[in-house]
XYZ file of C-alpha atoms in Angstrom:
375
model
C -7.589 -153.317 96.014
C -11.003 -154.876 96.653
C -11.163 -156.729 99.966
C -14.820 -157.679 99.700
C -15.229 -161.457 99.779
C -16.607 -163.036 96.619
C -19.514 -165.472 96.711
C -17.280 -168.550 96.982
C -15.201 -167.064 99.805
C -18.294 -165.984 101.733
C -19.741 -169.476 101.368
C -16.499 -170.941 102.695
C -16.534 -168.546 105.646
C -20.096 -169.424 106.580
C -19.726 -173.174 106.130
C -16.379 -173.253 107.987
C -17.888 -171.392 110.946
C -20.867 -173.744 111.123
C -18.627 -176.809 110.881
C -16.067 -175.637 113.448
C -18.649 -174.487 115.985
C -20.083 -177.994 115.894
C -16.891 -180.055 115.583
C -14.380 -177.959 117.557
C -15.958 -176.777 120.826
C -13.791 -175.408 123.620
C -14.167 -178.749 125.408
C -12.113 -180.347 122.593
C -9.526 -177.563 122.772
C -9.148 -178.107 126.514
C -8.898 -181.876 126.041
C -6.125 -181.520 123.461
C -4.064 -179.385 125.850
C -3.832 -182.320 128.262
C -3.985 -185.154 125.731
C -0.776 -187.160 125.350
C -0.734 -186.663 121.574
C -2.603 -183.349 121.451
C -3.959 -184.118 118.011
C -7.687 -184.570 117.268
C -7.387 -187.214 114.536
C -11.140 -187.389 113.942
C -11.410 -183.631 113.389
C -8.404 -183.727 111.051
C -10.015 -186.504 109.021
C -13.223 -184.500 108.666
C -11.298 -181.377 107.653
C -9.425 -183.431 105.061
C -12.693 -184.867 103.743
C -13.841 -181.283 103.192
C -10.716 -180.632 101.121
C -9.334 -177.937 103.425
C -5.663 -179.038 103.269
C -5.778 -178.673 99.489
C -7.231 -175.149 99.317
C -4.108 -173.179 98.358
C -2.571 -175.798 96.043
C -2.465 -176.464 92.311
C -5.192 -178.724 90.980
C -2.538 -180.734 89.109
C -1.557 -182.355 92.421
C -5.108 -182.787 93.693
C -5.443 -179.352 95.297
C -8.412 -177.026 95.101
C -6.575 -174.209 93.338
C -7.626 -171.454 95.734
C -5.640 -168.289 96.380
C -4.125 -166.867 99.553
C -7.180 -164.722 100.284
C -9.347 -167.861 100.355
C -6.812 -169.502 102.654
C -6.837 -166.444 104.933
C -10.636 -166.642 105.206
C -10.337 -170.226 106.434
C -7.480 -169.377 108.828
C -9.565 -166.593 110.345
C -12.295 -169.106 111.182
C -9.713 -171.549 112.580
C -8.400 -168.720 114.785
C -11.896 -168.192 116.184
C -11.961 -171.728 117.610
C -8.344 -172.019 118.859
C -7.690 -174.661 116.181
C -5.957 -177.664 117.820
C -5.037 -179.351 114.513
C -1.672 -179.149 112.685
C -3.253 -177.203 109.802
C -0.958 -174.204 110.045
C 2.308 -176.051 110.628
C 1.619 -178.803 108.092
C -0.342 -177.085 105.310
C 0.462 -173.372 105.519
C 4.143 -173.702 106.411
C 5.342 -177.140 105.338
C 3.000 -177.883 102.451
C 3.271 -174.502 100.740
C 7.069 -174.719 100.982
C 7.029 -178.031 99.110
C 4.642 -176.447 96.616
C 7.086 -173.569 96.142
C 10.351 -175.425 95.735
C 9.874 -179.193 95.862
C 10.922 -181.323 92.939
C 8.238 -182.999 90.854
C 8.994 -186.283 92.612
C 8.682 -184.628 96.032
C 5.400 -182.934 95.122
C 3.896 -186.123 93.727
C 4.955 -188.118 96.780
C 3.888 -185.596 99.423
C 1.102 -183.273 98.298
C -1.676 -185.808 97.487
C -1.148 -187.486 100.865
C -1.065 -184.100 102.586
C -4.401 -183.238 100.997
C -6.108 -186.478 102.066
C -4.855 -186.146 105.640
C -2.526 -189.150 105.707
C 0.755 -187.192 105.816
C 1.980 -184.311 107.983
C 5.002 -182.080 107.580
C 6.642 -179.359 109.679
C 9.478 -176.834 109.441
C 12.599 -176.725 111.631
C 14.114 -173.261 111.296
C 14.634 -171.372 114.560
C 17.673 -172.043 116.769
C 18.026 -169.106 119.146
C 17.949 -165.312 119.512
C 18.576 -164.571 115.807
C 15.255 -166.195 115.076
C 14.331 -165.184 111.560
C 17.621 -164.224 109.951
C 20.305 -166.257 108.166
C 22.691 -165.561 111.072
C 20.449 -167.731 113.219
C 21.073 -170.880 111.171
C 24.110 -172.697 112.564
C 23.054 -176.375 112.346
C 25.148 -177.905 109.585
C 25.196 -180.668 107.015
C 28.416 -182.153 105.647
C 28.935 -184.304 102.597
C 29.074 -188.053 103.159
C 29.338 -190.015 99.929
C 26.436 -188.982 97.722
C 24.391 -187.711 100.668
C 24.674 -185.481 103.722
C 24.988 -185.821 107.496
C 23.128 -183.258 109.635
C 24.230 -182.140 113.097
C 22.728 -179.423 115.257
C 19.621 -178.348 117.122
C 16.350 -176.641 116.212
C 13.843 -175.026 118.571
C 10.078 -174.433 118.536
C 9.354 -177.049 115.875
C 5.574 -177.329 115.853
C 3.923 -180.755 115.916
C 7.224 -182.517 115.274
C 5.972 -185.550 117.200
C 3.227 -186.305 114.657
C 4.983 -185.111 111.496
C 6.161 -187.597 108.892
C 8.800 -185.191 107.586
C 10.745 -182.315 109.118
C 11.808 -179.616 106.647
C 15.186 -178.599 108.070
C 17.267 -175.534 107.209
C 21.006 -176.059 107.726
C 24.363 -174.686 106.603
C 26.067 -176.694 103.900
C 28.908 -174.264 103.135
C 30.613 -171.238 104.681
C 30.363 -167.870 102.989
C 31.101 -164.317 104.091
C 27.559 -163.530 103.001
C 25.584 -165.371 105.684
C 22.477 -165.508 103.497
C 24.332 -167.977 101.286
C 25.402 -171.534 102.031
C 21.984 -172.572 103.445
C 20.170 -175.689 102.209
C 16.708 -177.027 103.007
C 16.339 -180.787 103.540
C 13.321 -183.052 103.832
C 14.186 -185.295 106.790
C 12.279 -188.381 107.939
C 11.039 -187.769 111.485
C 12.050 -191.330 112.413
C 15.558 -191.072 110.927
C 18.295 -192.526 113.184
C 19.959 -189.764 115.177
C 16.899 -187.480 115.268
C 15.379 -186.961 118.721
C 12.637 -184.774 120.163
C 12.134 -182.945 123.454
C 8.804 -181.279 124.154
C 8.908 -177.637 125.219
C 6.522 -176.041 127.704
C 4.458 -173.301 126.043
C 1.926 -170.707 127.172
C -0.621 -171.882 124.596
C -0.388 -175.560 125.509
C 0.494 -176.386 121.896
C 3.044 -178.981 120.822
C 6.443 -177.411 120.154
C 9.687 -179.357 120.268
C 13.426 -179.089 120.459
C 14.723 -181.286 117.636
C 18.263 -182.640 117.937
C 20.135 -183.894 114.867
C 23.028 -186.156 115.801
C 24.602 -187.561 112.665
C 21.315 -187.787 110.748
C 21.986 -189.129 107.246
C 19.997 -187.640 104.352
C 20.128 -188.823 100.712
C 20.692 -186.233 97.967
C 17.141 -186.475 96.626
C 15.884 -184.920 99.876
C 17.251 -181.467 99.043
C 14.325 -179.045 98.610
C 15.022 -176.224 96.182
C 18.483 -175.032 95.230
C 21.444 -176.300 97.326
C 23.347 -173.571 99.207
C 20.741 -170.982 98.193
C 17.687 -171.701 100.344
C 17.507 -168.354 102.139
C 15.436 -166.549 99.465
C 12.947 -169.428 99.691
C 12.954 -169.344 103.503
C 12.553 -165.566 103.532
C 9.414 -165.959 101.423
C 8.159 -168.702 103.742
C 8.687 -166.471 106.793
C 6.888 -163.518 105.188
C 3.944 -165.563 103.953
C 3.591 -167.440 107.251
C 3.682 -164.158 109.211
C 0.965 -162.648 107.016
C -1.271 -165.717 107.122
C -0.877 -166.098 110.868
C -2.213 -162.550 111.151
C -5.457 -163.902 109.671
C -5.669 -166.442 112.505
C -4.959 -163.625 114.980
C -7.787 -161.566 113.503
C -10.126 -164.517 114.042
C -8.889 -164.823 117.618
C -9.495 -161.124 118.312
C -12.933 -161.115 116.659
C -14.049 -164.027 118.813
C -12.831 -162.318 121.985
C -14.678 -159.147 120.988
C -17.879 -161.148 120.393
C -17.535 -162.875 123.787
C -17.047 -159.528 125.492
C -20.003 -157.825 123.813
C -22.227 -160.745 124.806
C -20.958 -160.593 128.388
C -21.361 -156.837 128.953
C -24.885 -156.995 127.542
C -25.753 -159.819 129.933
C -23.917 -158.808 133.138
C -26.086 -156.800 135.539
C -24.465 -154.477 138.077
C -26.063 -151.608 140.014
C -29.357 -152.644 138.459
C -28.149 -152.105 134.872
C -26.338 -153.951 132.129
C -22.692 -152.958 132.421
C -22.682 -152.445 128.652
C -24.794 -149.324 129.230
C -21.916 -147.637 131.113
C -19.985 -145.173 128.996
C -16.559 -146.338 130.185
C -17.398 -149.909 129.163
C -18.659 -148.708 125.780
C -15.424 -146.778 125.190
C -13.384 -149.885 125.902
C -15.505 -151.965 123.538
C -15.106 -149.290 120.851
C -11.326 -149.411 121.282
C -11.412 -153.201 120.927
C -13.466 -152.890 117.747
C -11.019 -150.367 116.259
C -8.098 -152.682 117.025
C -9.877 -155.585 115.337
C -10.856 -153.609 112.241
C -7.380 -152.111 111.797
C -5.810 -155.568 112.183
C -8.222 -156.995 109.616
C -7.451 -154.257 107.089
C -3.664 -154.460 107.516
C -3.746 -158.254 107.306
C -5.839 -158.576 104.189
C -3.956 -155.808 102.392
C -0.692 -157.708 102.973
C -2.190 -161.037 101.901
C -3.844 -159.482 98.836
C -0.479 -158.102 97.714
C 1.103 -161.526 98.195
C -1.662 -163.207 96.208
C -1.189 -160.690 93.373
C 2.578 -161.168 93.285
C 3.213 -157.549 94.356
C 5.977 -156.381 96.731
C 4.568 -156.888 100.223
C 7.451 -156.808 102.724
C 6.409 -153.473 104.232
C 2.729 -154.408 104.427
C 3.532 -157.766 106.053
C 5.643 -156.128 108.769
C 2.938 -153.498 109.358
C 0.304 -156.236 109.655
C 2.344 -158.470 111.955
C 3.448 -155.612 114.220
C -0.039 -154.131 114.531
C -1.996 -157.373 114.727
C 0.269 -158.900 117.356
C -0.107 -155.903 119.661
C -3.792 -155.381 118.839
C -4.792 -158.980 119.535
C -3.081 -158.852 122.924
C -4.724 -155.498 123.753
C -8.144 -156.858 122.821
C -7.675 -159.878 125.084
C -6.411 -157.827 128.040
C -9.300 -155.354 127.714
C -11.708 -158.288 127.564
C -10.341 -159.585 130.866
C -10.760 -156.143 132.404
C -14.401 -155.915 131.276
C -15.178 -159.451 132.422
C -13.849 -158.721 135.884
C -12.938 -161.636 138.151
C -14.594 -164.350 136.058
C -12.315 -163.510 133.123
C -9.276 -164.619 135.104
C -10.671 -168.030 136.047
C -9.218 -171.030 134.246
C -12.682 -172.583 134.106
C -13.856 -169.668 131.944
C -13.031 -169.935 128.235
C -11.589 -166.467 127.679
C -8.120 -167.554 128.800
C -7.933 -170.025 125.887
C -7.842 -167.159 123.362
C -5.630 -164.944 125.532
C -2.875 -167.534 125.823
C -2.960 -168.201 122.080
C -2.879 -164.478 121.356
C 0.411 -164.192 123.234
C 1.845 -167.250 121.480
C 0.928 -165.920 118.025
C 2.352 -162.514 118.919
C 5.753 -164.176 119.376
C 5.756 -166.481 116.325
C 7.112 -165.437 112.920
C 8.646 -162.306 114.392
C 7.493 -160.264 117.367
C 5.956 -156.803 116.859
C 9.308 -155.320 117.919
C 11.126 -157.452 115.318
C 8.798 -156.290 112.549
C 8.880 -152.639 113.596
C 12.674 -152.763 113.437
C 12.500 -154.516 110.080
C 10.023 -151.928 108.783
C 12.244 -149.069 109.989
C 15.127 -150.574 108.033
C 13.022 -150.749 104.870
C 11.882 -147.154 105.286
C-alpha cells in the first residue's frame, strides 16, 4: 500500500486549497447557515466548471475517470473549509449510487447534468434508531398497476429541499430475512404526496424529514435489482462512511493549524503560550490524532479503490476518526481559552461540524460494535 499522492493528486490538492480559500471563506459559511436556501449557487457553478462533480465517474458519461483516492483528496480540502455545498450528498452519495446500479437510461439522463451542476440528487435511507441496518427500513411501496405507491417517512435527508431526485429505500415485499425485500427508487422531489420538514441540526446544515403519502412511482424509476437493494445500500453506507472520514481529516487538520497559529501568537506571562510544555503536549496529542485518522482513512479508501475487502478498515477509520476529530476540536477550545468559545470566533464552525460528522454514517460506538462482530 502506497499512500503517497501522485503528481496529479498533489496538483489537485494544491489547486483545490487555493480555490477554496479564495471562494469559500468563513464569512460565506456563516451566511449559508442563516440563508433561506443555504446553498451557494455561485460557488457550486464554479466547482462544476472545474469538473469536480465528475471526478469519480466514468469518462463515458462525461466524468473525469478519477479513483476514490483522488476523490478523498478533494473531500479533505472541502472539510478544511466547512463546505456549504451539496457535494457530498449529491455527488458522493447520490451520484455514485446511480453510477453503481442505475440503468443506462438513468445514467444518461442524470450523470451529465450532475457533472455540469444543473441537477442534484440525495438519498433517503434513515428512519429511526436502527439507522444503518435493514431492520431500520419500514417505509413501504405497494404495486399499483405497472408502478408503485410509496408510503412512510425518512429522516435526516440532506439537502432534500434543493434536490431534483430523492433516492428512496423502501420495503416492497416481506421476508423473514430482513435484508431482502428492499428496493431503491428514484423519486421526483416535487412528486405529489411528497413533503418536507426541516430539522434543526448542530451544524446548521440542511437536513429534512421527508414524508411519502401515496407517492406514485413508475417502474422505470427502480434503481438496481427490485427486492434486493440491501447489498447495494450496504456498499453505499460503507463507501460514504470512509469518504466522510476524509472530510473529517480535513476538518481536524484545519483545527490543528488554527491552534498552532494561535498558541504561537498568544502572549501570556510575557511568553508565547506555545512555549509552555503543557500546551506543547496537548498540541502533540492533537497531531497524533490527526495523523492516525489520516492513516486509517486512506488505508480504508485505498482498499475500496482496489476492490479489496475493506469492512474492517472502514469501521476502524470511522470509529477512530469520529472520536479523534472531536478530541482535536475540544483540545483546541481548551488551548484557545475564552475566545475559543465565542460564536464570533471561527473555531466553533469546525467543532459543530465535527460533531455532526461523528454521528453520520454510523457513530464510533456503532462501528466499534460492528467491528467486534466481524472479529
